[in-house]
Structure formats: C-alpha cells, structure tokens
Amino acid sequence: TNQETIQSKLKQEIEQTSVDQKTAKFQCDQCEYSAVLYNNLKRHKEAKHEGVRYVCDHCEDRFKSVRILKIHIEAKHEGVQHPCDQCDYIGTTSKNLLMHKKINHEGF
C-alpha cells in the first residue's frame, strides 16, 4: 500500500542520516547508544532510561520529547495543517508534507 511505501522510504531516510557510531563522542552508560552531541545523549537517557515524559495539558497524552509534544499540540489541538498543493494530502508536520511530495510528486 501507499502507507507501507511511505514508511519504507522514511525508514531508509532515517538509516541514511544516522550518525556513524565511530564518530560519536558521548556514550550512554546504560546501553550501547552513542551520540555526537551531548544534548542528544541527555534526551536519550531521559526518554529511554529515566522514563521522562512530557504531558499534554489538553488531553493528558504523554510524549518522550518536547519536540514531539509540540507537534502533537499543533496538529491535534491548534489545527495546524500542512496541505499538499498538488493533491488532497494534509500533513501533520512540514517534514511529513515534504516526504509526501518527494514520494508522490517528484518521482522519489
């Protein structure tokens, strides 16, 4: 299906942009994760090992990061939409819209 194709393309993009573990400077002391930036290691430890969650004030849903909480609030509670100018698709984030366009309208 089209959804499976989108997910496959997203997975490929994530794998291609993943940090080469040999260049990472900050190693998690609780697992094999490593990061180039200290803040990325800090967010990893909070989400994976310390159980830190950010709660939506509107609906009590919980998220692993402030960034994901912000996207949730914009899409679900503030009605922010990112419509495609070439079809009826409406993305919840500008990144989702960009990926949609690459896959469906630019021969990605």
PDB file of N, CA and C in Angstrom, residues 44-106:
ATOM      1  N   HIS A  44      18.178  11.082  25.095  1.00  0.00           N
ATOM      2  CA  HIS A  44      18.095   9.624  25.031  1.00  0.00           C
ATOM      3  C   HIS A  44      17.944   9.042  26.428  1.00  0.00           C
ATOM      4  N   LYS A  45      18.788   9.457  27.348  1.00  0.00           N
ATOM      5  CA  LYS A  45      18.759   8.903  28.704  1.00  0.00           C
ATOM      6  C   LYS A  45      17.443   9.235  29.409  1.00  0.00           C
ATOM      7  N   GLU A  46      16.965  10.464  29.222  1.00  0.00           N
ATOM      8  CA  GLU A  46      15.689  10.851  29.835  1.00  0.00           C
ATOM      9  C   GLU A  46      14.549   9.977  29.324  1.00  0.00           C
ATOM     10  N   ALA A  47      14.491   9.786  28.013  1.00  0.00           N
ATOM     11  CA  ALA A  47      13.379   9.052  27.410  1.00  0.00           C
ATOM     12  C   ALA A  47      13.493   7.549  27.601  1.00  0.00           C
ATOM     13  N   LYS A  48      14.681   6.997  27.450  1.00  0.00           N
ATOM     14  CA  LYS A  48      14.842   5.541  27.459  1.00  0.00           C
ATOM     15  C   LYS A  48      15.100   4.957  28.840  1.00  0.00           C
ATOM     16  N   HIS A  49      15.808   5.672  29.690  1.00  0.00           N
ATOM     17  CA  HIS A  49      16.247   5.081  30.952  1.00  0.00           C
ATOM     18  C   HIS A  49      15.632   5.725  32.193  1.00  0.00           C
ATOM     19  N   GLU A  50      15.237   6.977  32.085  1.00  0.00           N
ATOM     20  CA  GLU A  50      14.697   7.676  33.255  1.00  0.00           C
ATOM     21  C   GLU A  50      13.181   7.816  33.207  1.00  0.00           C
ATOM     22  N   GLY A  51      12.579   7.418  32.101  1.00  0.00           N
ATOM     23  CA  GLY A  51      11.125   7.454  31.991  1.00  0.00           C
ATOM     24  C   GLY A  51      10.522   8.847  31.936  1.00  0.00           C
ATOM     25  N   VAL A  52      11.317   9.845  31.565  1.00  0.00           N
ATOM     26  CA  VAL A  52      10.800  11.211  31.487  1.00  0.00           C
ATOM     27  C   VAL A  52       9.780  11.280  30.359  1.00  0.00           C
ATOM     28  N   ARG A  53       8.631  11.848  30.662  1.00  0.00           N
ATOM     29  CA  ARG A  53       7.575  12.033  29.677  1.00  0.00           C
ATOM     30  C   ARG A  53       7.033  13.456  29.818  1.00  0.00           C
ATOM     31  N   TYR A  54       6.639  14.002  28.684  1.00  0.00           N
ATOM     32  CA  TYR A  54       6.073  15.346  28.650  1.00  0.00           C
ATOM     33  C   TYR A  54       4.585  15.210  28.393  1.00  0.00           C
ATOM     34  N   VAL A  55       3.770  15.777  29.287  1.00  0.00           N
ATOM     35  CA  VAL A  55       2.322  15.574  29.264  1.00  0.00           C
ATOM     36  C   VAL A  55       1.637  16.749  28.578  1.00  0.00           C
ATOM     37  N   CYS A  56       0.700  16.417  27.686  1.00  0.00           N
ATOM     38  CA  CYS A  56      -0.104  17.426  27.008  1.00  0.00           C
ATOM     39  C   CYS A  56      -1.109  18.008  27.995  1.00  0.00           C
ATOM     40  N   ASP A  57      -1.151  19.313  28.107  1.00  0.00           N
ATOM     41  CA  ASP A  57      -2.088  19.988  29.012  1.00  0.00           C
ATOM     42  C   ASP A  57      -3.532  19.877  28.531  1.00  0.00           C
ATOM     43  N   HIS A  58      -3.721  19.562  27.260  1.00  0.00           N
ATOM     44  CA  HIS A  58      -5.054  19.498  26.678  1.00  0.00           C
ATOM     45  C   HIS A  58      -5.726  18.143  26.846  1.00  0.00           C
ATOM     46  N   CYS A  59      -4.928  17.055  26.772  1.00  0.00           N
ATOM     47  CA  CYS A  59      -5.550  15.731  26.749  1.00  0.00           C
ATOM     48  C   CYS A  59      -4.832  14.678  27.597  1.00  0.00           C
ATOM     49  N   GLU A  60      -3.764  15.037  28.263  1.00  0.00           N
ATOM     50  CA  GLU A  60      -3.013  14.125  29.130  1.00  0.00           C
ATOM     51  C   GLU A  60      -2.197  13.079  28.386  1.00  0.00           C
ATOM     52  N   ASP A  61      -2.127  13.123  27.047  1.00  0.00           N
ATOM     53  CA  ASP A  61      -1.235  12.219  26.327  1.00  0.00           C
ATOM     54  C   ASP A  61       0.198  12.525  26.754  1.00  0.00           C
ATOM     55  N   ARG A  62       1.070  11.507  26.702  1.00  0.00           N
ATOM     56  CA  ARG A  62       2.450  11.654  27.142  1.00  0.00           C
ATOM     57  C   ARG A  62       3.407  11.410  25.979  1.00  0.00           C
ATOM     58  N   PHE A  63       4.505  12.175  25.971  1.00  0.00           N
ATOM     59  CA  PHE A  63       5.463  12.101  24.871  1.00  0.00           C
ATOM     60  C   PHE A  63       6.886  12.054  25.402  1.00  0.00           C
ATOM     61  N   LYS A  64       7.762  11.466  24.608  1.00  0.00           N
ATOM     62  CA  LYS A  64       9.153  11.296  25.010  1.00  0.00           C
ATOM     63  C   LYS A  64       9.979  12.567  24.886  1.00  0.00           C
ATOM     64  N   SER A  65       9.509  13.529  24.099  1.00  0.00           N
ATOM     65  CA  SER A  65      10.283  14.761  23.926  1.00  0.00           C
ATOM     66  C   SER A  65       9.364  15.967  23.816  1.00  0.00           C
ATOM     67  N   VAL A  66       9.913  17.120  24.121  1.00  0.00           N
ATOM     68  CA  VAL A  66       9.172  18.374  23.998  1.00  0.00           C
ATOM     69  C   VAL A  66       8.823  18.626  22.536  1.00  0.00           C
ATOM     70  N   ARG A  67       9.737  18.275  21.629  1.00  0.00           N
ATOM     71  CA  ARG A  67       9.506  18.483  20.200  1.00  0.00           C
ATOM     72  C   ARG A  67       8.280  17.700  19.724  1.00  0.00           C
ATOM     73  N   ILE A  68       8.175  16.441  20.140  1.00  0.00           N
ATOM     74  CA  ILE A  68       7.028  15.622  19.723  1.00  0.00           C
ATOM     75  C   ILE A  68       5.744  16.136  20.377  1.00  0.00           C
ATOM     76  N   LEU A  69       5.820  16.576  21.619  1.00  0.00           N
ATOM     77  CA  LEU A  69       4.660  17.178  22.295  1.00  0.00           C
ATOM     78  C   LEU A  69       4.194  18.411  21.528  1.00  0.00           C
ATOM     79  N   LYS A  70       5.133  19.255  21.104  1.00  0.00           N
ATOM     80  CA  LYS A  70       4.781  20.474  20.360  1.00  0.00           C
ATOM     81  C   LYS A  70       4.072  20.122  19.043  1.00  0.00           C
ATOM     82  N   ILE A  71       4.591  19.133  18.327  1.00  0.00           N
ATOM     83  CA  ILE A  71       3.964  18.695  17.076  1.00  0.00           C
ATOM     84  C   ILE A  71       2.546  18.193  17.349  1.00  0.00           C
ATOM     85  N   HIS A  72       2.382  17.409  18.422  1.00  0.00           N
ATOM     86  CA  HIS A  72       1.061  16.900  18.808  1.00  0.00           C
ATOM     87  C   HIS A  72       0.086  18.046  19.070  1.00  0.00           C
ATOM     88  N   ILE A  73       0.498  19.012  19.863  1.00  0.00           N
ATOM     89  CA  ILE A  73      -0.387  20.135  20.220  1.00  0.00           C
ATOM     90  C   ILE A  73      -0.784  20.912  18.968  1.00  0.00           C
ATOM     91  N   GLU A  74       0.190  21.192  18.103  1.00  0.00           N
ATOM     92  CA  GLU A  74      -0.110  21.933  16.884  1.00  0.00           C
ATOM     93  C   GLU A  74      -1.111  21.183  16.003  1.00  0.00           C
ATOM     94  N   ALA A  75      -0.900  19.881  15.832  1.00  0.00           N
ATOM     95  CA  ALA A  75      -1.732  19.098  14.920  1.00  0.00           C
ATOM     96  C   ALA A  75      -3.093  18.768  15.506  1.00  0.00           C
ATOM     97  N   LYS A  76      -3.135  18.371  16.775  1.00  0.00           N
ATOM     98  CA  LYS A  76      -4.376  17.868  17.366  1.00  0.00           C
ATOM     99  C   LYS A  76      -5.219  18.944  18.052  1.00  0.00           C
ATOM    100  N   HIS A  77      -4.583  19.960  18.606  1.00  0.00           N
ATOM    101  CA  HIS A  77      -5.332  20.924  19.411  1.00  0.00           C
ATOM    102  C   HIS A  77      -5.372  22.326  18.815  1.00  0.00           C
ATOM    103  N   GLU A  78      -4.403  22.677  17.980  1.00  0.00           N
ATOM    104  CA  GLU A  78      -4.387  24.006  17.383  1.00  0.00           C
ATOM    105  C   GLU A  78      -4.796  23.985  15.908  1.00  0.00           C
ATOM    106  N   GLY A  79      -4.969  22.789  15.362  1.00  0.00           N
ATOM    107  CA  GLY A  79      -5.430  22.669  13.986  1.00  0.00           C
ATOM    108  C   GLY A  79      -4.413  23.030  12.924  1.00  0.00           C
ATOM    109  N   VAL A  80      -3.125  23.041  13.276  1.00  0.00           N
ATOM    110  CA  VAL A  80      -2.103  23.344  12.281  1.00  0.00           C
ATOM    111  C   VAL A  80      -2.067  22.216  11.262  1.00  0.00           C
ATOM    112  N   GLN A  81      -2.150  22.594   9.996  1.00  0.00           N
ATOM    113  CA  GLN A  81      -2.140  21.616   8.921  1.00  0.00           C
ATOM    114  C   GLN A  81      -1.142  22.035   7.859  1.00  0.00           C
ATOM    115  N   HIS A  82      -0.649  21.051   7.145  1.00  0.00           N
ATOM    116  CA  HIS A  82       0.301  21.294   6.069  1.00  0.00           C
ATOM    117  C   HIS A  82      -0.245  20.621   4.805  1.00  0.00           C
ATOM    118  N   PRO A  83      -1.130  21.316   4.071  1.00  0.00           N
ATOM    119  CA  PRO A  83      -1.764  20.702   2.891  1.00  0.00           C
ATOM    120  C   PRO A  83      -0.826  20.661   1.689  1.00  0.00           C
ATOM    121  N   CYS A  84      -0.954  19.607   0.925  1.00  0.00           N
ATOM    122  CA  CYS A  84      -0.213  19.457  -0.325  1.00  0.00           C
ATOM    123  C   CYS A  84      -0.878  20.332  -1.380  1.00  0.00           C
ATOM    124  N   ASP A  85      -0.074  21.039  -2.145  1.00  0.00           N
ATOM    125  CA  ASP A  85      -0.625  21.899  -3.193  1.00  0.00           C
ATOM    126  C   ASP A  85      -0.868  21.146  -4.507  1.00  0.00           C
ATOM    127  N   GLN A  86      -0.620  19.819  -4.483  1.00  0.00           N
ATOM    128  CA  GLN A  86      -0.802  19.038  -5.697  1.00  0.00           C
ATOM    129  C   GLN A  86      -1.863  17.946  -5.569  1.00  0.00           C
ATOM    130  N   CYS A  87      -2.353  17.700  -4.344  1.00  0.00           N
ATOM    131  CA  CYS A  87      -3.399  16.691  -4.139  1.00  0.00           C
ATOM    132  C   CYS A  87      -4.109  16.981  -2.810  1.00  0.00           C
ATOM    133  N   ASP A  88      -4.924  16.047  -2.336  1.00  0.00           N
ATOM    134  CA  ASP A  88      -5.720  16.259  -1.132  1.00  0.00           C
ATOM    135  C   ASP A  88      -5.003  15.905   0.171  1.00  0.00           C
ATOM    136  N   TYR A  89      -3.735  15.476   0.103  1.00  0.00           N
ATOM    137  CA  TYR A  89      -2.994  15.082   1.304  1.00  0.00           C
ATOM    138  C   TYR A  89      -2.831  16.265   2.247  1.00  0.00           C
ATOM    139  N   ILE A  90      -2.986  16.015   3.542  1.00  0.00           N
ATOM    140  CA  ILE A  90      -2.739  17.021   4.568  1.00  0.00           C
ATOM    141  C   ILE A  90      -1.783  16.410   5.586  1.00  0.00           C
ATOM    142  N   GLY A  91      -0.601  16.994   5.707  1.00  0.00           N
ATOM    143  CA  GLY A  91       0.405  16.506   6.644  1.00  0.00           C
ATOM    144  C   GLY A  91       0.245  17.142   8.007  1.00  0.00           C
ATOM    145  N   THR A  92       0.675  16.419   9.028  1.00  0.00           N
ATOM    146  CA  THR A  92       0.639  16.969  10.389  1.00  0.00           C
ATOM    147  C   THR A  92       1.887  17.778  10.691  1.00  0.00           C
ATOM    148  N   THR A  93       2.944  17.590   9.892  1.00  0.00           N
ATOM    149  CA  THR A  93       4.167  18.384  10.038  1.00  0.00           C
ATOM    150  C   THR A  93       4.669  18.757   8.647  1.00  0.00           C
ATOM    151  N   SER A  94       5.494  19.779   8.594  1.00  0.00           N
ATOM    152  CA  SER A  94       6.065  20.176   7.311  1.00  0.00           C
ATOM    153  C   SER A  94       6.991  19.081   6.774  1.00  0.00           C
ATOM    154  N   LYS A  95       7.654  18.345   7.674  1.00  0.00           N
ATOM    155  CA  LYS A  95       8.522  17.243   7.242  1.00  0.00           C
ATOM    156  C   LYS A  95       7.700  16.120   6.604  1.00  0.00           C
ATOM    157  N   ASN A  96       6.542  15.803   7.187  1.00  0.00           N
ATOM    158  CA  ASN A  96       5.664  14.789   6.591  1.00  0.00           C
ATOM    159  C   ASN A  96       5.210  15.222   5.195  1.00  0.00           C
ATOM    160  N   LEU A  97       4.871  16.497   5.054  1.00  0.00           N
ATOM    161  CA  LEU A  97       4.448  17.012   3.758  1.00  0.00           C
ATOM    162  C   LEU A  97       5.586  16.922   2.748  1.00  0.00           C
ATOM    163  N   LEU A  98       6.780  17.297   3.146  1.00  0.00           N
ATOM    164  CA  LEU A  98       7.928  17.228   2.251  1.00  0.00           C
ATOM    165  C   LEU A  98       8.181  15.792   1.796  1.00  0.00           C
ATOM    166  N   MET A  99       8.134  14.841   2.724  1.00  0.00           N
ATOM    167  CA  MET A  99       8.333  13.439   2.371  1.00  0.00           C
ATOM    168  C   MET A  99       7.226  12.960   1.421  1.00  0.00           C
ATOM    169  N   HIS A 100       5.984  13.353   1.704  1.00  0.00           N
ATOM    170  CA  HIS A 100       4.858  13.005   0.827  1.00  0.00           C
ATOM    171  C   HIS A 100       5.124  13.502  -0.592  1.00  0.00           C
ATOM    172  N   LYS A 101       5.556  14.747  -0.714  1.00  0.00           N
ATOM    173  CA  LYS A 101       5.797  15.318  -2.037  1.00  0.00           C
ATOM    174  C   LYS A 101       6.932  14.590  -2.753  1.00  0.00           C
ATOM    175  N   LYS A 102       7.998  14.274  -2.027  1.00  0.00           N
ATOM    176  CA  LYS A 102       9.120  13.560  -2.646  1.00  0.00           C
ATOM    177  C   LYS A 102       8.675  12.206  -3.175  1.00  0.00           C
ATOM    178  N   ILE A 103       7.873  11.505  -2.384  1.00  0.00           N
ATOM    179  CA  ILE A 103       7.443  10.160  -2.760  1.00  0.00           C
ATOM    180  C   ILE A 103       6.382  10.179  -3.846  1.00  0.00           C
ATOM    181  N   ASN A 104       5.415  11.075  -3.736  1.00  0.00           N
ATOM    182  CA  ASN A 104       4.253  11.034  -4.612  1.00  0.00           C
ATOM    183  C   ASN A 104       4.266  11.990  -5.800  1.00  0.00           C
ATOM    184  N   HIS A 105       5.085  13.024  -5.755  1.00  0.00           N
ATOM    185  CA  HIS A 105       5.000  14.036  -6.808  1.00  0.00           C
ATOM    186  C   HIS A 105       6.332  14.357  -7.504  1.00  0.00           C
ATOM    187  N   GLU A 106       7.434  13.833  -6.998  1.00  0.00           N
ATOM    188  CA  GLU A 106       8.720  14.148  -7.617  1.00  0.00           C
ATOM    189  C   GLU A 106       9.465  12.900  -8.060  1.00  0.00           C
TER     190      GLU A 106
END
